[in-house]
PDB file of C-alpha atoms in Angstrom:
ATOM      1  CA  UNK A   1     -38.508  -2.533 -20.521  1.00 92.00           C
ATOM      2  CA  UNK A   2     -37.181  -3.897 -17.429  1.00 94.00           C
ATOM      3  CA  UNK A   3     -38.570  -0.792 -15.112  1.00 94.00           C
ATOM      4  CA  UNK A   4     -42.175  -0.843 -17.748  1.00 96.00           C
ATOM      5  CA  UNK A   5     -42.849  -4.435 -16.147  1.00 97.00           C
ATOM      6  CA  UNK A   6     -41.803  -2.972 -12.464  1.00 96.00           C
ATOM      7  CA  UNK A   7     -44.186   0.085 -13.186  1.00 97.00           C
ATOM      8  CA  UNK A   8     -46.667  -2.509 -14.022  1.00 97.00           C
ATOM      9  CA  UNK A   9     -46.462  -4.278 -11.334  1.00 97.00           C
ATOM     10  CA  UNK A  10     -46.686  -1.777  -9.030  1.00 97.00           C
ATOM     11  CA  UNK A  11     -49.886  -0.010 -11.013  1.00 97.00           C
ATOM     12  CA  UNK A  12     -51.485  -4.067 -10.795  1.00 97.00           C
ATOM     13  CA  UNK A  13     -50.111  -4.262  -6.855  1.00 96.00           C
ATOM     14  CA  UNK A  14     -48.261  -7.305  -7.643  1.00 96.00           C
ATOM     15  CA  UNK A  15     -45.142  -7.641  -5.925  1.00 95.00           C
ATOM     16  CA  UNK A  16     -41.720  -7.717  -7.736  1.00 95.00           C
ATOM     17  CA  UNK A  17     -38.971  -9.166  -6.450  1.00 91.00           C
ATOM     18  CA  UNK A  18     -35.507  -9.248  -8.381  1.00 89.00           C
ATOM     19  CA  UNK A  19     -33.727 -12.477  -8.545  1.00 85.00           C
ATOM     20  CA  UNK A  20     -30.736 -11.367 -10.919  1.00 85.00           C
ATOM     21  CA  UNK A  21     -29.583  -8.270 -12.181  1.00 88.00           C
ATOM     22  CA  UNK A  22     -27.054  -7.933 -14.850  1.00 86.00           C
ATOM     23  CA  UNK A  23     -25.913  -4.737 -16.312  1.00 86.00           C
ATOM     24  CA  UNK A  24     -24.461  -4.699 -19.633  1.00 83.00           C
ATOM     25  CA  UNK A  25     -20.626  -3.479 -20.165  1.00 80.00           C
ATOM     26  CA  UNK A  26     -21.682  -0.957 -22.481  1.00 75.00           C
ATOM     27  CA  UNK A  27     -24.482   0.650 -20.332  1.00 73.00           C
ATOM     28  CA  UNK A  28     -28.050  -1.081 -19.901  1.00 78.00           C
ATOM     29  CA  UNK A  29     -29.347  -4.233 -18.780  1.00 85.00           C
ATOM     30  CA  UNK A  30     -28.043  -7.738 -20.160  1.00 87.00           C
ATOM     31  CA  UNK A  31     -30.011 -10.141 -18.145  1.00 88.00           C
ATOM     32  CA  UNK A  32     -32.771  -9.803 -15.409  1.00 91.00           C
ATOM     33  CA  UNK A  33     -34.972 -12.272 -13.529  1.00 90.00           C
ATOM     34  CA  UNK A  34     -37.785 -11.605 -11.495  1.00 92.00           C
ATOM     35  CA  UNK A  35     -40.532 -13.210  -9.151  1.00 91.00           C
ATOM     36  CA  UNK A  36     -44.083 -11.359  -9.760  1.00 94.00           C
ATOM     37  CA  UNK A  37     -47.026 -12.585  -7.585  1.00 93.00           C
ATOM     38  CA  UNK A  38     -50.204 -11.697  -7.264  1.00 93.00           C
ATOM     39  CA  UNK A  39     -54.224 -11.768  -8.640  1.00 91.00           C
ATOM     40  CA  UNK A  40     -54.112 -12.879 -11.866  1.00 91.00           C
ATOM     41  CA  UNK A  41     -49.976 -12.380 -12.972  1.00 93.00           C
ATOM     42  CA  UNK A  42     -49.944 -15.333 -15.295  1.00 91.00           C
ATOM     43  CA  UNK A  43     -53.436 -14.680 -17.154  1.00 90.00           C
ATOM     44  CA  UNK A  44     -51.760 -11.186 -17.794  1.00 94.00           C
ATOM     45  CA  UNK A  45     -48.154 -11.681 -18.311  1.00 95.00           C
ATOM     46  CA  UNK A  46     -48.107 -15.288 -20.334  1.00 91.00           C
ATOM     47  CA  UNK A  47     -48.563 -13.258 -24.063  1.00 92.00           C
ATOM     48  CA  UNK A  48     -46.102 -10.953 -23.115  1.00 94.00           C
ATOM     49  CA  UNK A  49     -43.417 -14.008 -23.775  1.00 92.00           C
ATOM     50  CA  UNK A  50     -41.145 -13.329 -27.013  1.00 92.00           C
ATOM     51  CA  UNK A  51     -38.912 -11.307 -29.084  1.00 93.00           C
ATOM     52  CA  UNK A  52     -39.776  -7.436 -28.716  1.00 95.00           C
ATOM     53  CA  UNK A  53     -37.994  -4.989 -31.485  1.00 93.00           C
ATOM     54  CA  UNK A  54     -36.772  -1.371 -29.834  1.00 91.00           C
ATOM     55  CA  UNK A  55     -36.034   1.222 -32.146  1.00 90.00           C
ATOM     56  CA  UNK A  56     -34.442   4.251 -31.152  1.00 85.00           C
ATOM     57  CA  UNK A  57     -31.839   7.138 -32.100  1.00 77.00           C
ATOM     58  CA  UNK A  58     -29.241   6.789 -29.351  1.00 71.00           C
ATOM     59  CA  UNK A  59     -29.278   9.777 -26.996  1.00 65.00           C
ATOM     60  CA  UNK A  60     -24.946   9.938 -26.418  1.00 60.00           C
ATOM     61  CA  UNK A  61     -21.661   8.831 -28.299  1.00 57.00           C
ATOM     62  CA  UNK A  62     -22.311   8.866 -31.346  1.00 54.00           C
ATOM     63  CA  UNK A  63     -21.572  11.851 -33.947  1.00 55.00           C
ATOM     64  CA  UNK A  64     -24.624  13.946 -35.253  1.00 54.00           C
ATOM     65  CA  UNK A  65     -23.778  12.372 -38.748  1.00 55.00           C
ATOM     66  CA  UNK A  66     -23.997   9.128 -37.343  1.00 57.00           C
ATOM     67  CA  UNK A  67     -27.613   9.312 -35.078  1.00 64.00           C
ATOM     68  CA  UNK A  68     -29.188   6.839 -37.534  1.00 75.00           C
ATOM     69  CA  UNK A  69     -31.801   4.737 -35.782  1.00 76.00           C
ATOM     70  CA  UNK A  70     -30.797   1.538 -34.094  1.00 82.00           C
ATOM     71  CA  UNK A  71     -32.284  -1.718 -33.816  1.00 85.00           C
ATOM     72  CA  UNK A  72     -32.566  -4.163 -31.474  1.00 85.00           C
ATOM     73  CA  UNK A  73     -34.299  -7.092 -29.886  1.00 88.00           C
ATOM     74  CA  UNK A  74     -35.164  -8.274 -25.847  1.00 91.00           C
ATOM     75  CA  UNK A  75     -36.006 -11.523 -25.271  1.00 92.00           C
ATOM     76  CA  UNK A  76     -39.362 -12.113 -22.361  1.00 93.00           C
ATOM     77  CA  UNK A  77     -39.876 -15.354 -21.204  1.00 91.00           C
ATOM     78  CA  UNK A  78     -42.643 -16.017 -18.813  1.00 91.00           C
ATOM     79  CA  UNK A  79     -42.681 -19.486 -16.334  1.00 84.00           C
ATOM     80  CA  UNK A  80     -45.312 -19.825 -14.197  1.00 82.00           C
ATOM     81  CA  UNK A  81     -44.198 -19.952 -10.524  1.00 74.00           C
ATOM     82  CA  UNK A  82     -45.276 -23.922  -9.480  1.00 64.00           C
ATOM     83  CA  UNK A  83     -47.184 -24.736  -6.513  1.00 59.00           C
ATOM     84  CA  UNK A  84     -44.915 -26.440  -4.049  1.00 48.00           C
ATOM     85  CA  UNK A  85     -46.788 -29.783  -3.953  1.00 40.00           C
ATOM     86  CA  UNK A  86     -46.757 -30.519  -7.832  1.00 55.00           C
ATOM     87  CA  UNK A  87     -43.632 -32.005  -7.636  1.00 64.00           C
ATOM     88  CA  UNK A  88     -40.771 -33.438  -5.481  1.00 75.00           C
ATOM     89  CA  UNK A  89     -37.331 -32.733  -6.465  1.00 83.00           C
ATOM     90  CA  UNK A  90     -34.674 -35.235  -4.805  1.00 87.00           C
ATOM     91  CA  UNK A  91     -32.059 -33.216  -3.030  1.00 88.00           C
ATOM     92  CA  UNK A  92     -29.876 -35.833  -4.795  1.00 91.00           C
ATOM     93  CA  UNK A  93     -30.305 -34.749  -7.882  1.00 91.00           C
ATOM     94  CA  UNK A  94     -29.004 -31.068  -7.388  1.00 92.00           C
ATOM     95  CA  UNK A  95     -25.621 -29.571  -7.850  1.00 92.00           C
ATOM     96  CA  UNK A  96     -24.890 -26.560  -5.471  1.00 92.00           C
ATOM     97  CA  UNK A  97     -22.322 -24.602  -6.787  1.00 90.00           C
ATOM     98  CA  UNK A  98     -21.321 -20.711  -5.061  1.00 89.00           C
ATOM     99  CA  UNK A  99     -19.431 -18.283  -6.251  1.00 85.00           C
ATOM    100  CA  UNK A 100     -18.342 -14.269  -6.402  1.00 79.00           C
ATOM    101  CA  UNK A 101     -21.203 -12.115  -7.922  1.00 72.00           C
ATOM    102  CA  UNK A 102     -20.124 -11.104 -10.770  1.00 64.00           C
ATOM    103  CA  UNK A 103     -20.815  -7.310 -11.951  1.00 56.00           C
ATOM    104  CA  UNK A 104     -20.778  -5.800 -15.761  1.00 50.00           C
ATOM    105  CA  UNK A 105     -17.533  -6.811 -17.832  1.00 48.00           C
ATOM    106  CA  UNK A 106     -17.366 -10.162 -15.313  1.00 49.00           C
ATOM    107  CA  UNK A 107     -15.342  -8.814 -12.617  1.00 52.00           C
ATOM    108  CA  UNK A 108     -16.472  -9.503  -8.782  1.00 50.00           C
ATOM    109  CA  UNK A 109     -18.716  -6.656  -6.714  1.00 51.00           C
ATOM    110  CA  UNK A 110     -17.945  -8.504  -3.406  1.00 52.00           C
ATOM    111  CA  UNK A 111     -15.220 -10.640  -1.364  1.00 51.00           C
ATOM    112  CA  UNK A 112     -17.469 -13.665  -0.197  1.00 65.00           C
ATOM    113  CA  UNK A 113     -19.101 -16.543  -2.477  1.00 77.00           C
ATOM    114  CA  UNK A 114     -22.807 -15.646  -1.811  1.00 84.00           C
ATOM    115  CA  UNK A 115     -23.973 -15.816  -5.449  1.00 88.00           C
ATOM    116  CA  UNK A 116     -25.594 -19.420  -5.710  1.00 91.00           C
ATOM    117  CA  UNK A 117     -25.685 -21.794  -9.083  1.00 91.00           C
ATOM    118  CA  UNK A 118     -28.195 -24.767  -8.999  1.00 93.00           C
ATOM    119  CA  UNK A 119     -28.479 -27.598 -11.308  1.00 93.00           C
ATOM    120  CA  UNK A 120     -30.366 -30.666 -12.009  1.00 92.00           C
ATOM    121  CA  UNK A 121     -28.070 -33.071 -12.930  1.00 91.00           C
ATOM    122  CA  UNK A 122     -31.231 -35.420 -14.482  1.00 89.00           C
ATOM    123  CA  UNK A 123     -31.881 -32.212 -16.977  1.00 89.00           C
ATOM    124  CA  UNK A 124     -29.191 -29.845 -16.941  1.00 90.00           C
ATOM    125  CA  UNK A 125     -31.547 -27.328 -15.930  1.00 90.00           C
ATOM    126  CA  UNK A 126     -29.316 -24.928 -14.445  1.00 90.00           C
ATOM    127  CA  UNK A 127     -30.558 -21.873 -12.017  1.00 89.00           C
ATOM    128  CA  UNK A 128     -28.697 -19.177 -10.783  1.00 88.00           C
ATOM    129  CA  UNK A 129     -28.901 -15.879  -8.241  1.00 88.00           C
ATOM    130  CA  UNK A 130     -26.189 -13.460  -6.896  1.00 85.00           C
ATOM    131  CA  UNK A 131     -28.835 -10.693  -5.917  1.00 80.00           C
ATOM    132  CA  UNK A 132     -28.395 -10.296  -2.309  1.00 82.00           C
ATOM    133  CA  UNK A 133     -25.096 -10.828  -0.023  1.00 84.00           C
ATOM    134  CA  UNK A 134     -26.412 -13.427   2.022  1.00 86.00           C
ATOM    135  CA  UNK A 135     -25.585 -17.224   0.423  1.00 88.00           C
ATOM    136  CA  UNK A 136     -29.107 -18.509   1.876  1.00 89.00           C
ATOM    137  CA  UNK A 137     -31.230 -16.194   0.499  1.00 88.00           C
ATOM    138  CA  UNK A 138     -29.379 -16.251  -3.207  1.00 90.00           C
ATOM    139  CA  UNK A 139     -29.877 -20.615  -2.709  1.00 89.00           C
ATOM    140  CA  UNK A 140     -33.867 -19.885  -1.718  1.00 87.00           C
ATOM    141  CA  UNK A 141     -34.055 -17.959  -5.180  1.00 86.00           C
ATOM    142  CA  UNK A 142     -32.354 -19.965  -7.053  1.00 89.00           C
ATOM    143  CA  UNK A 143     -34.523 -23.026  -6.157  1.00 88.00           C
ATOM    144  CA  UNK A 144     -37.386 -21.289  -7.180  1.00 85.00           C
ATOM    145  CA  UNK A 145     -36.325 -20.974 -10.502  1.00 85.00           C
ATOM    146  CA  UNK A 146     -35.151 -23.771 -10.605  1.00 88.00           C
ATOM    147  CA  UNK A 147     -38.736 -25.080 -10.041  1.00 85.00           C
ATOM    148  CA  UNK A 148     -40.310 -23.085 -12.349  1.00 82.00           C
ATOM    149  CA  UNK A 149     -37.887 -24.349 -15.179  1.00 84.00           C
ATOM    150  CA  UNK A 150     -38.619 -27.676 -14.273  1.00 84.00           C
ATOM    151  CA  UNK A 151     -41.918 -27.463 -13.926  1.00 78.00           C
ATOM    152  CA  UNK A 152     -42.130 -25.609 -17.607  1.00 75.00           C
ATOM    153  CA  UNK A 153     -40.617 -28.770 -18.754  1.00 75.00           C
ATOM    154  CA  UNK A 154     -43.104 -30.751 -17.126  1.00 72.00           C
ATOM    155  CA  UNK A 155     -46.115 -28.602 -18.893  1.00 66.00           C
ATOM    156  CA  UNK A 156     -43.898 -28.617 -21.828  1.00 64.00           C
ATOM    157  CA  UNK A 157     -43.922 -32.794 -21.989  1.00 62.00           C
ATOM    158  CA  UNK A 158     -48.235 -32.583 -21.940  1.00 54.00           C
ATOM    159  CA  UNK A 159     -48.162 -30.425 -24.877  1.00 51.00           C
ATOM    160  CA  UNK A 160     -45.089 -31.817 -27.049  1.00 52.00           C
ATOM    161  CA  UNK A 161     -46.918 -31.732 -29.944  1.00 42.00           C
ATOM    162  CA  UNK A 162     -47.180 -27.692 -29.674  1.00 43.00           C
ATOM    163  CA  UNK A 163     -44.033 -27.573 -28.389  1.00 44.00           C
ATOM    164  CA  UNK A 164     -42.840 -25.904 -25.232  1.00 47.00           C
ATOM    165  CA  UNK A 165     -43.946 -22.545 -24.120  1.00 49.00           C
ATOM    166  CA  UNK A 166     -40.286 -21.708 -23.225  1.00 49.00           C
ATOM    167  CA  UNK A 167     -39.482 -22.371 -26.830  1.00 50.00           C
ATOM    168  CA  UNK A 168     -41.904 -21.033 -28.267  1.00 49.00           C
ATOM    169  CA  UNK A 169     -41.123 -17.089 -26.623  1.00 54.00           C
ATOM    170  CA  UNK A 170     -37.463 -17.544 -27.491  1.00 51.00           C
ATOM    171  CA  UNK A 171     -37.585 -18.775 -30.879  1.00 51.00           C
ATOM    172  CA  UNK A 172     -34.989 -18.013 -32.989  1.00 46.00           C
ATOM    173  CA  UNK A 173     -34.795 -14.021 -31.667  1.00 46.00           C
ATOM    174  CA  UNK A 174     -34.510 -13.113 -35.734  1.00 47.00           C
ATOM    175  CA  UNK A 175     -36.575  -9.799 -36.455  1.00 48.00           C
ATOM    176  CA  UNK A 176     -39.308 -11.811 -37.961  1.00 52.00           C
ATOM    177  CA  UNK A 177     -40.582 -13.301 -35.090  1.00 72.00           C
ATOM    178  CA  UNK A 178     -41.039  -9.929 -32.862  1.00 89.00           C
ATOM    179  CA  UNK A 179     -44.557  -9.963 -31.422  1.00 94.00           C
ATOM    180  CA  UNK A 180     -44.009  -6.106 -30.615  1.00 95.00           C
ATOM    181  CA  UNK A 181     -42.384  -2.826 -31.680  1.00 95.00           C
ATOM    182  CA  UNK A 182     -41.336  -0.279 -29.545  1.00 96.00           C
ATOM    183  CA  UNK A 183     -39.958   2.786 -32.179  1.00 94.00           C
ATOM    184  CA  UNK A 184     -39.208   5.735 -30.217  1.00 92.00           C
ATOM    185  CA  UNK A 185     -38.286   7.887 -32.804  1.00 89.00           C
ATOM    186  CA  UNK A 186     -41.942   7.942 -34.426  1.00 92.00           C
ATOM    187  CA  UNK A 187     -43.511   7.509 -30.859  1.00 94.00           C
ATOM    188  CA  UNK A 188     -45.421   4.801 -31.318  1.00 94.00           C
ATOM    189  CA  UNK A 189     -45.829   0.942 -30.017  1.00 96.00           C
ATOM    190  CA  UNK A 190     -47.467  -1.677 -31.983  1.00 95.00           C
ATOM    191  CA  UNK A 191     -48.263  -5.018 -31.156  1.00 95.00           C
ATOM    192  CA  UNK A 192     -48.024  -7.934 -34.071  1.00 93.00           C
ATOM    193  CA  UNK A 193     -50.688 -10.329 -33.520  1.00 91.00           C
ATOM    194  CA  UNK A 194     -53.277  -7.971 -32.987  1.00 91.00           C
ATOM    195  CA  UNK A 195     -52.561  -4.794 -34.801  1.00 92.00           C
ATOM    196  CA  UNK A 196     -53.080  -2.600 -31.734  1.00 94.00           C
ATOM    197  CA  UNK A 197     -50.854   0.526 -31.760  1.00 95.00           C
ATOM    198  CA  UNK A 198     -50.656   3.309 -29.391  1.00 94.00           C
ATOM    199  CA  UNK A 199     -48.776   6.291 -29.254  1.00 92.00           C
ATOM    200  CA  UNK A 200     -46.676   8.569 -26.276  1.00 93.00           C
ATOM    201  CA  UNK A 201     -44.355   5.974 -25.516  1.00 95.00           C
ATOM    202  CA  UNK A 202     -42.952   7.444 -22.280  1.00 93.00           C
ATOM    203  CA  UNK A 203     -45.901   7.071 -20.972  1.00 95.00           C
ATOM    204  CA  UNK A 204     -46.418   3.604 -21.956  1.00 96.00           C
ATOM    205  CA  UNK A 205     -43.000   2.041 -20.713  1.00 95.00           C
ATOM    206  CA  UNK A 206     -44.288   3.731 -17.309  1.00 95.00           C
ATOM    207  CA  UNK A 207     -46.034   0.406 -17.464  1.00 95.00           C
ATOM    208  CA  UNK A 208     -49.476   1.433 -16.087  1.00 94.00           C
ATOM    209  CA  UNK A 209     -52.834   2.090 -17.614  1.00 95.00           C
ATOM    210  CA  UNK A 210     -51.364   1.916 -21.824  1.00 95.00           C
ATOM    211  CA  UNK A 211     -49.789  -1.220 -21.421  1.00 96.00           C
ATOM    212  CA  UNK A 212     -52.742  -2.972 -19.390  1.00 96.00           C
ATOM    213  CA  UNK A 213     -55.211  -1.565 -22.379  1.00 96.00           C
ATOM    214  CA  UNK A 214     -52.954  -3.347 -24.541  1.00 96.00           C
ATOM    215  CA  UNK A 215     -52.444  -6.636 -22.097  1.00 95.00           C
ATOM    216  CA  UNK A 216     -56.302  -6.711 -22.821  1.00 94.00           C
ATOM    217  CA  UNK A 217     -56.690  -6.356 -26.187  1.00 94.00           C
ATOM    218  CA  UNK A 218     -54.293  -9.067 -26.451  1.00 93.00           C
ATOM    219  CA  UNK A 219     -56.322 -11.172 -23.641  1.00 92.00           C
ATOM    220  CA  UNK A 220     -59.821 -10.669 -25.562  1.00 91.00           C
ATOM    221  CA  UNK A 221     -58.476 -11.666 -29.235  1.00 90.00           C
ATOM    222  CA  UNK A 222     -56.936 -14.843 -27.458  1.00 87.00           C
ATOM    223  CA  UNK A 223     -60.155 -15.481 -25.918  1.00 85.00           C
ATOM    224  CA  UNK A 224     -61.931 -15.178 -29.088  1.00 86.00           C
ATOM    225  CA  UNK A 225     -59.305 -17.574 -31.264  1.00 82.00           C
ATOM    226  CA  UNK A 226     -59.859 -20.172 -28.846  1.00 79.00           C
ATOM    227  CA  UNK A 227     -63.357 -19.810 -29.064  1.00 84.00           C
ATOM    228  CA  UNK A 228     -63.790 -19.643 -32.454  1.00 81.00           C
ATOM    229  CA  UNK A 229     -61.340 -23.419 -32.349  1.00 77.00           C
ATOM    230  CA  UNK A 230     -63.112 -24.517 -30.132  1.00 76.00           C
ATOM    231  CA  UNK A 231     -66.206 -24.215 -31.985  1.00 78.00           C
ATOM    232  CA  UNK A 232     -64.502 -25.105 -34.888  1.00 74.00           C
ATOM    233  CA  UNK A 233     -63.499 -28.624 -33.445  1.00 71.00           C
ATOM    234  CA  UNK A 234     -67.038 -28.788 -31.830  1.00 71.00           C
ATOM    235  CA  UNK A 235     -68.424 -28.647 -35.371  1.00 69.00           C
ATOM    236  CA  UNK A 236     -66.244 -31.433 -37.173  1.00 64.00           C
ATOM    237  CA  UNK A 237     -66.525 -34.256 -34.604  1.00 59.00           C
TER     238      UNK A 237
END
């Protein structure tokens, strides 16, 4: 999924620019953050925040007897990147912390403290980045997500009563609240809130053409709900 949202990217000519990579100890990805900018990211990318189901047969390790097909979920959250003069944060209120990057099972990749922790002591908000060797670019990364996570709260404080978009795409990660399934194994991706389904699935998590005619059909029935509140609201007052 990781690489579908780079291919995306690159088919949209957004640029994509890693601020954490963490491989899993048993093969895979565990974490990743990135910073995508360009036309329109946001109006694209904001639905694509929740729990999304994989199901596949694993390909190695695993007797023939035993190639039953697995389940599992991954976790997208999307922040909008803030515009610098939104907010101020007080260089008092930060924590700095540095350390060794740390690579899959939690031992060190490198001699020097370059990787970079940031938090807001007001919130807790914590930020972290231990991409690149150098200690100032790892801080400059880390302080944009930092502001992004702050400024989610901020958004998330106007619209308490919906609760916070953050929240909302992590929920509760149980099975039930998957807005899309990826099943490999019958070659076929279908989105939840709209029904859509479409089928070659290597050539949708290439992340180009599929997966923006899907982005879309997601983008016009979310223009049409809110139109059809909106005139719903219209109509009652």
């Amino acid at each position: 999924m990781f690489d579908m949202y780079q291919g995306f990217a690159f088919y949209k000519n957004w640029d994509f620019e890693v601020l954490n990579y963490t491989p899993a100890e048993y093969g895979g990805l565990h974490h990743a953050a990135v910073r995508i900018a360009g036309e329109n990211v946001y109006r694209h990318l904001k639905h694509e925040g929740g729990t999304h189901r994989v199901q596949r047969i694993p390909e190695v390790g695993l007797s023939s007897r035993m190639q039953r097909i697995h389940t599992g979920t991954v976790t997208v959250i999307i922040l909008p990147q803030p515009v610098e003069v939104h907010f101020h944060i007080d260089p008092k209120d930060l924590r700095i912390d540095t350390f060794r990057s740390r690579g899959p099972g939690g031992q060190s990749v490198n001699t020097t403290d370059s990787a970079v922790r940031v938090v807001h002591l007001p919130t807790g908000i914590t930020a972290e980045c231990q991409q690149t060797q150098s200690q100032l670019q790892n801080r400059e990364m880390a302080m944009r997500m930092l502001r992004a996570r702050l400024y989610q709260g901020m958004m998330g404080k106007e619209t308490e009563q919906r609760n916070t978009a953050r929240k909302q795409q992590v929920g509760t990660r149980s099975q039930s609240e998957r807005i899309r399934t990826y099943n490999f194994s019958q070659d076929r991706v279908t989105d939840h809130r709209t029904g859509y389904t479409t089928r070659d699935i290597k050539e949708f998590m290439r992340g180009g053409e599929a997966l923006d005619d899907l982005i879309s059909d997601i983008l016009e029935h979310t223009e049409k709900e809110a139109l059809l509140e909106a005139a719903e609201n219209s109509s009652s007052l």
